[in-house]
Coordinates of C-alpha atoms and ligand atoms in Angstrom, one line a residue:
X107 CA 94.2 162.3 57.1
X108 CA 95.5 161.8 60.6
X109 CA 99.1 161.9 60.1
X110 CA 98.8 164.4 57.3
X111 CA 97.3 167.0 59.9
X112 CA 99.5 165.4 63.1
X113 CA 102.7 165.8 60.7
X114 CA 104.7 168.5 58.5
X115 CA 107.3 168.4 55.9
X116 CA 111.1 167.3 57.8
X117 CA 109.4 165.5 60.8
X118 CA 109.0 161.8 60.8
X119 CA 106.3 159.0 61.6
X120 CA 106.7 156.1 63.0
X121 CA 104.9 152.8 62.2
X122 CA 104.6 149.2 64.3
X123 CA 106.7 146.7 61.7
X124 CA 103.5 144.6 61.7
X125 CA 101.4 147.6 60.3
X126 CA 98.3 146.9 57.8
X127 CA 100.3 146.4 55.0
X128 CA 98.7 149.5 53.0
X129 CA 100.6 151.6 55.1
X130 CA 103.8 151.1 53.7
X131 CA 103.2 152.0 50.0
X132 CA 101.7 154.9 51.8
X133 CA 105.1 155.7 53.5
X134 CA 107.2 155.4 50.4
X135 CA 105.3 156.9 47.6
X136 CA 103.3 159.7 49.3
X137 CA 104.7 161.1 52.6
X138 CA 107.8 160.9 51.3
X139 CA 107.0 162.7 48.6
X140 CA 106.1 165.7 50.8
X141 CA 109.2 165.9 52.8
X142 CA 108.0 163.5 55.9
X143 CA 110.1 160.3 56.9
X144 CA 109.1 157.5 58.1
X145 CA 110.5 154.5 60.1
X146 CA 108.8 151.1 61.6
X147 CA 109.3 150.0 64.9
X148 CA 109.0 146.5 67.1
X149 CA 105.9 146.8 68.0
X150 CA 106.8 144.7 71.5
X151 CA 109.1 147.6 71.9
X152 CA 106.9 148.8 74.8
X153 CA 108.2 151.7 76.9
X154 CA 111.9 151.2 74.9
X155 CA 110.5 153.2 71.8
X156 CA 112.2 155.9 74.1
X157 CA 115.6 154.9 72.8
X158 CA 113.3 155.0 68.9
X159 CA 112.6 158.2 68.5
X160 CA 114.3 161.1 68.2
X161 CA 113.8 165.0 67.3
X162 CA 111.8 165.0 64.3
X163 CA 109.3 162.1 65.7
X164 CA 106.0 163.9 65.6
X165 CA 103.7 160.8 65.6
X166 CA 103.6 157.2 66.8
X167 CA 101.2 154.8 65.3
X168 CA 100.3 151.9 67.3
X169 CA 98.0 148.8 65.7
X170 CA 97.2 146.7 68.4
X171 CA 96.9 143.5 67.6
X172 CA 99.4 143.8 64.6
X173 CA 98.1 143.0 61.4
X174 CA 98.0 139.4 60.2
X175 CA 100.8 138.4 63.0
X176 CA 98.6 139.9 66.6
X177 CA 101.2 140.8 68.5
X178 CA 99.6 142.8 71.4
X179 CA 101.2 146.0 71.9
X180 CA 101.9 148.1 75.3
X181 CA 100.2 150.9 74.2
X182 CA 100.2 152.8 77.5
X183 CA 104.1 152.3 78.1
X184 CA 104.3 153.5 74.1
X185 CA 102.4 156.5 74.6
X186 CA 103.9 158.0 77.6
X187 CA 107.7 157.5 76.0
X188 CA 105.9 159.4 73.1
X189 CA 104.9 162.2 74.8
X190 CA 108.0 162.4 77.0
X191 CA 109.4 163.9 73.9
X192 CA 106.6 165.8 72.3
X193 CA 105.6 163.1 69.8
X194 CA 102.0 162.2 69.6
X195 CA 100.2 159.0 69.7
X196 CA 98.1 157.6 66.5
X197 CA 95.9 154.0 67.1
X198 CA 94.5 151.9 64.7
X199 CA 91.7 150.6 66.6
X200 CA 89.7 148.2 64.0
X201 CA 90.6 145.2 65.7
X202 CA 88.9 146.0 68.8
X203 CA 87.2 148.8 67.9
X204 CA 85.8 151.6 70.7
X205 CA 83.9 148.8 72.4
X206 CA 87.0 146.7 73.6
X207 CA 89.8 148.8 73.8
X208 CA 89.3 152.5 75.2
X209 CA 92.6 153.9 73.1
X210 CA 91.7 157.3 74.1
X211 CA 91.5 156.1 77.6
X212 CA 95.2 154.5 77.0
X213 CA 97.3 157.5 76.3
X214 CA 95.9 157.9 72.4
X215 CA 95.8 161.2 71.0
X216 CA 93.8 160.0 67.9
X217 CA 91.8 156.3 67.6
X218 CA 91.4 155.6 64.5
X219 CA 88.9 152.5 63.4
X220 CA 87.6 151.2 59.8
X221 CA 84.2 150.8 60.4
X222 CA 84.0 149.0 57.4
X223 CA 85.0 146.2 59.2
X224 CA 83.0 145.5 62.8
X225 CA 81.4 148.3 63.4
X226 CA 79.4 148.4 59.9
X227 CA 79.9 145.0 60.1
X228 CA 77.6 143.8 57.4
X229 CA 81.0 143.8 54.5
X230 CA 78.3 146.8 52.5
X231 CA 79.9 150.0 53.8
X232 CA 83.7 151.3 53.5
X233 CA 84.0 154.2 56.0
X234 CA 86.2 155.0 58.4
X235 CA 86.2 157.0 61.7
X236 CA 88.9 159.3 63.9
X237 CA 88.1 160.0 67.3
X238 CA 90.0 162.7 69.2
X239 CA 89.6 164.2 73.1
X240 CA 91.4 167.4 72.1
X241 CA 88.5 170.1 70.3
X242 CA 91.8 171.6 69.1
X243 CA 92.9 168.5 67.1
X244 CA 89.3 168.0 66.1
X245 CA 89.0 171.0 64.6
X246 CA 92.4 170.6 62.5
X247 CA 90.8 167.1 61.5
X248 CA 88.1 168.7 60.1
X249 CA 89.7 171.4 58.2
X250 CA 91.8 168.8 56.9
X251 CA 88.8 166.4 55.6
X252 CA 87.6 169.8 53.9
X253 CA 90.9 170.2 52.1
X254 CA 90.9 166.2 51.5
X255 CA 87.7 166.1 49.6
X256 CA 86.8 163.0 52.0
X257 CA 82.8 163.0 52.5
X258 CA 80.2 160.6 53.4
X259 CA 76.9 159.7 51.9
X260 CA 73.8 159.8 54.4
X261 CA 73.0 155.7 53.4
X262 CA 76.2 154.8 54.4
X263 CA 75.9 157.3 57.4
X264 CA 72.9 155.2 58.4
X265 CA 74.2 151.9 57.3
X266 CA 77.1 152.4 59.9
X267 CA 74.7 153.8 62.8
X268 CA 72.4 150.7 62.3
X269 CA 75.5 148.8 62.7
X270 CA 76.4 150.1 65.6
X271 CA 73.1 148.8 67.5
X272 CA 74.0 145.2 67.2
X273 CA 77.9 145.7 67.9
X274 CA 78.2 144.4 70.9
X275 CA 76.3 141.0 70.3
X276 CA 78.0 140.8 66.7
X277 CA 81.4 140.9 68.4
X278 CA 80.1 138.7 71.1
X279 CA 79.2 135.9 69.1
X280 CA 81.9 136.1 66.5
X281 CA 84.2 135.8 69.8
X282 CA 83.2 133.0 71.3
X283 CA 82.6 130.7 68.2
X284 CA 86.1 132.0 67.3
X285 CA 87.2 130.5 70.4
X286 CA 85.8 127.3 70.4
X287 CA 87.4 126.8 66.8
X288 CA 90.7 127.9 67.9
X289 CA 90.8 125.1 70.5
X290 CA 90.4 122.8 67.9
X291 CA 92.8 124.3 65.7
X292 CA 95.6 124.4 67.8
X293 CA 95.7 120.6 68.2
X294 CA 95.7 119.8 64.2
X295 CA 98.7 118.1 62.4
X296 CA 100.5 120.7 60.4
X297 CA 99.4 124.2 62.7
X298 CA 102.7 125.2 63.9
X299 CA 100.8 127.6 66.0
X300 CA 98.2 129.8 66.5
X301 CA 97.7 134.0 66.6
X302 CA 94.5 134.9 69.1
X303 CA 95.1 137.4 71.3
X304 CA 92.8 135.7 74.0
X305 CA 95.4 132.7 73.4
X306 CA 97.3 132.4 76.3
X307 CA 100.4 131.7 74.3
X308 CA 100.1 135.0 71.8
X309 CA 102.2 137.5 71.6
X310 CA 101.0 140.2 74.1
X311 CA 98.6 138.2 75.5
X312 CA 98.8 139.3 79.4
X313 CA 98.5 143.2 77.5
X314 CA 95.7 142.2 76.0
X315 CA 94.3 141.2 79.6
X316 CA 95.0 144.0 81.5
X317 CA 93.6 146.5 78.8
X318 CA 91.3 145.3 76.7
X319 CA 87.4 144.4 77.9
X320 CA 87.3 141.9 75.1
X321 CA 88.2 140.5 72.1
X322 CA 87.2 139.8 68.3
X323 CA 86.8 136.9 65.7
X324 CA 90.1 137.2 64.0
X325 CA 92.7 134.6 64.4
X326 CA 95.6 133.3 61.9
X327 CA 96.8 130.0 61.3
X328 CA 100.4 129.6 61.0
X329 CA 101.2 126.2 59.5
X330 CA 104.1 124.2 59.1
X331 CA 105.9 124.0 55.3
X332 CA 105.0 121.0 54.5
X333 CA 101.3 121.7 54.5
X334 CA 102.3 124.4 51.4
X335 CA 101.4 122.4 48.6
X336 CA 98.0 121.7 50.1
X337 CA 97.2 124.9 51.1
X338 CA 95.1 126.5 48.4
X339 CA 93.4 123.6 47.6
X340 CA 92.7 122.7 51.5
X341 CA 91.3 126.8 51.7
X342 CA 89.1 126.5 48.6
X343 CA 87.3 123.7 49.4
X344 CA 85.7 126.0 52.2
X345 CA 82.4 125.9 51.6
X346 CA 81.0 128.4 54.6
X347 CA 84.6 130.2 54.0
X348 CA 84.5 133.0 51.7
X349 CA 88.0 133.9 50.6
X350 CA 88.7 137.4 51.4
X351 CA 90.7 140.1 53.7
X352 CA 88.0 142.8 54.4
X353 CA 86.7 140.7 57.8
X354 CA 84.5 141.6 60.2
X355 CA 81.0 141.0 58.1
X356 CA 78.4 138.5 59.3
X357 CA 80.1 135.9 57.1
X358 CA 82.9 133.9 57.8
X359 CA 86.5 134.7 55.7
X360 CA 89.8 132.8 55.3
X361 CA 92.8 135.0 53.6
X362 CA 95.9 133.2 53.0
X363 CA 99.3 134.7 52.6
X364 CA 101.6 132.3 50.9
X365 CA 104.7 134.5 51.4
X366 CA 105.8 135.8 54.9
X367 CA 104.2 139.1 56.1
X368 CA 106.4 142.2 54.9
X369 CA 108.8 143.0 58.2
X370 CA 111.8 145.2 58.3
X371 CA 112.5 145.2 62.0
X372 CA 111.8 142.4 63.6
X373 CA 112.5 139.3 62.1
X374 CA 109.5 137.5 60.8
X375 CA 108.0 135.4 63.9
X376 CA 106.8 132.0 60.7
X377 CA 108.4 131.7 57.3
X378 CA 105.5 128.8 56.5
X379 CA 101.8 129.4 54.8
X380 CA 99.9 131.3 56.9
X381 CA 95.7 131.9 57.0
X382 CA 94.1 133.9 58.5
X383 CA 90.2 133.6 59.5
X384 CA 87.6 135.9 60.5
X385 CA 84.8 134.3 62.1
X386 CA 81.1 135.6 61.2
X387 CA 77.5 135.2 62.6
X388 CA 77.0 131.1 61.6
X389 CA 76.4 128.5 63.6
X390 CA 80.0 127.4 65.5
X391 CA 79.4 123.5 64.7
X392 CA 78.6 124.0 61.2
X393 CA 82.5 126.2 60.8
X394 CA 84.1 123.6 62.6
X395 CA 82.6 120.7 60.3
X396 CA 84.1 123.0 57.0
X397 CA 87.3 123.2 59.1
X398 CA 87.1 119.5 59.6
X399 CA 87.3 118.7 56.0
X400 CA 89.4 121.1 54.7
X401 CA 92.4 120.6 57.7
X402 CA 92.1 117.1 56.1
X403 CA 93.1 118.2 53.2
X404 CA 96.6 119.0 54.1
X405 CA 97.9 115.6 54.0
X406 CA 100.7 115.8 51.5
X407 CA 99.7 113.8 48.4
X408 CA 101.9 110.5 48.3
X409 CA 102.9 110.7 52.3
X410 CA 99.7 109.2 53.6
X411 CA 98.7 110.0 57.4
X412 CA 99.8 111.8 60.4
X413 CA 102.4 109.6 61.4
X414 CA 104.4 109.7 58.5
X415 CA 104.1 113.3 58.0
X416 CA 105.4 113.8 61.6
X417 CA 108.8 111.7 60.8
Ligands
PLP446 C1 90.7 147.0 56.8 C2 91.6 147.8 57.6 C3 91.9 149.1 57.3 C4 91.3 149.8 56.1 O1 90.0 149.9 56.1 P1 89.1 150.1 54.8 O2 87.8 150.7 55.3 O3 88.9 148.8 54.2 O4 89.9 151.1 54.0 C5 92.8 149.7 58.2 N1 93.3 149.1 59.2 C6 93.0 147.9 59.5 C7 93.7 147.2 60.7 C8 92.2 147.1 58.8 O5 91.9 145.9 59.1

């Protein structure tokens, strides 16, 4: 909805080349189909999307942290190169949602959250929400959800308000029991490395501290090849895991992507399994004792223990 009412037929989009990867199909089957174009960016790119875009760029998507990969992206230094030339500024703010990351506040024209995931937070409701400072944008967004069809029921209305109440402590706990896993994570046999934007060695990480107030229970596992064959069994023997990709529920999730995430720009940053795990409501020890078992689990069969996997 938000780039059909920010965009028009022979101007062009662009998209962060670590986008949620619905975006894409998005790109080539529909808006193409109505005469807009489309191209994906580095989403480090920072205040160099100026040498990007070009006369038809109408809008600019940021997702920061990109999906399944977190890179943390300069969104100020983005925006103002954006509207140097007359291009507006889209955010995908699910990640972080309104509560850690002011987008508006950042140089956003439109923020843009699923509030299926946090702020609904209970994995019941799909809903999303676009927030806008301009009345003059708002009012085109809601002509356009008119000629859309999109509605909402009052239940879900309610479920996402209700949500809303315990937000903050949700996204608290989630946090910190996401970091204490993390540091255990990043020291196992097999993890090549680990995506947490709090991480002081991800992508973005000093962006992340100068603009966000906080962070989120997300984090992906990238791990070494070897650990391939192991993978899927090592994930389903999760027993506090669900497996799944809509995070951000009370519940703990692992997703795992067996091929490299989708990118076009930028080389991918890890060719090996990846998982990625969203951390719910349950006790911290408990998820590290599932983690415990199932990073045990990656032993290749045949090749015994650590040392030998090492050589
Ligand atoms: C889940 C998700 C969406 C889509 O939300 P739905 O409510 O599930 O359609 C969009 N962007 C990001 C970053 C997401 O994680």
């Amino acid at each position: 909805m938000t780039t059909l009412a920010a965009v028009s037929p022979g101007e062009e989009v662009l998209f962060p080349d670590t986008t949620y990867d619905t975006v894409r199909p998005f790109a080539e089957r529909f808006l193409a189909g109505l005469g807009i174009a489309s191209r994906y960016y580095d989403p480090m790119i920072g205040a160099g999307l100026a040498e990007v875009l070009d006369e038809r760029t109408r809008l600019v998507w940021v997702e920061s942290p990109g999906s399944m990969t977190m890179e943390v992206q300069d969104v100020p230094a983005i925006a103002a190169a954006a509207h140097a030339r007359g291009a507006m500024v889209a955010a995908d703010n699910t990640w972080a949602t309104p509560l850690r990351f002011k987008a508006l506040a950042h140089g956003v024209d439109f923020s843009v959250c699923a509030l299926s995931k946090y702020v609904a937070g209970h994995s019941d409701v799909m809903m999303g929400s676009v927030s806008v400072a301009d009345v003059a944008l708002y009012r085109k967004l809601k002509d356009y959800s008119r000629f859309l069809g999109l509605g909402v029921s009052a239940d879900e209305s309610s479920l996402v308000l209700r949500g809303l109440e315990t937000l903050a402590i949700r996204m608290d706990r989630a946090e910190q029991s996401a970091r204490r896993l993390v540091d255990w994570v990043v020291a196992q046999p097999g993890v090549a490395e680990v995506r947490f934007p709090q991480l002081a060695t991800s992508p973005g990480h000093a962006l992340w501290r100068r603009d966000f107030t906080g962070g989120a229970g997300l984090f992906s596992v990238f791990l070494e090849e070897w650990t391939r064959p192991a993978v899927a069994e090592a994930v389903e023997s999760l027993q506090l895991f669900a497996i799944g990709a809509s995070w951000g529920g009370t519940r703990s999730l692992a997703a795992v992507l067996d091929r490299p995430p989708l990118r076009t720009v930028a080389p991918p940053a890890h060719t090996g399994p990846v998982v990625r795990f969203s951390i719910g409501l349950e006790d911290p020890e408990d998820l590290l004792r599932d983690l415990t078992q199932a990073f045990a689990r990656l032993t290749v069969p045949g090749q015994g223990g650590g040392a030998q996997r090492r050589a």
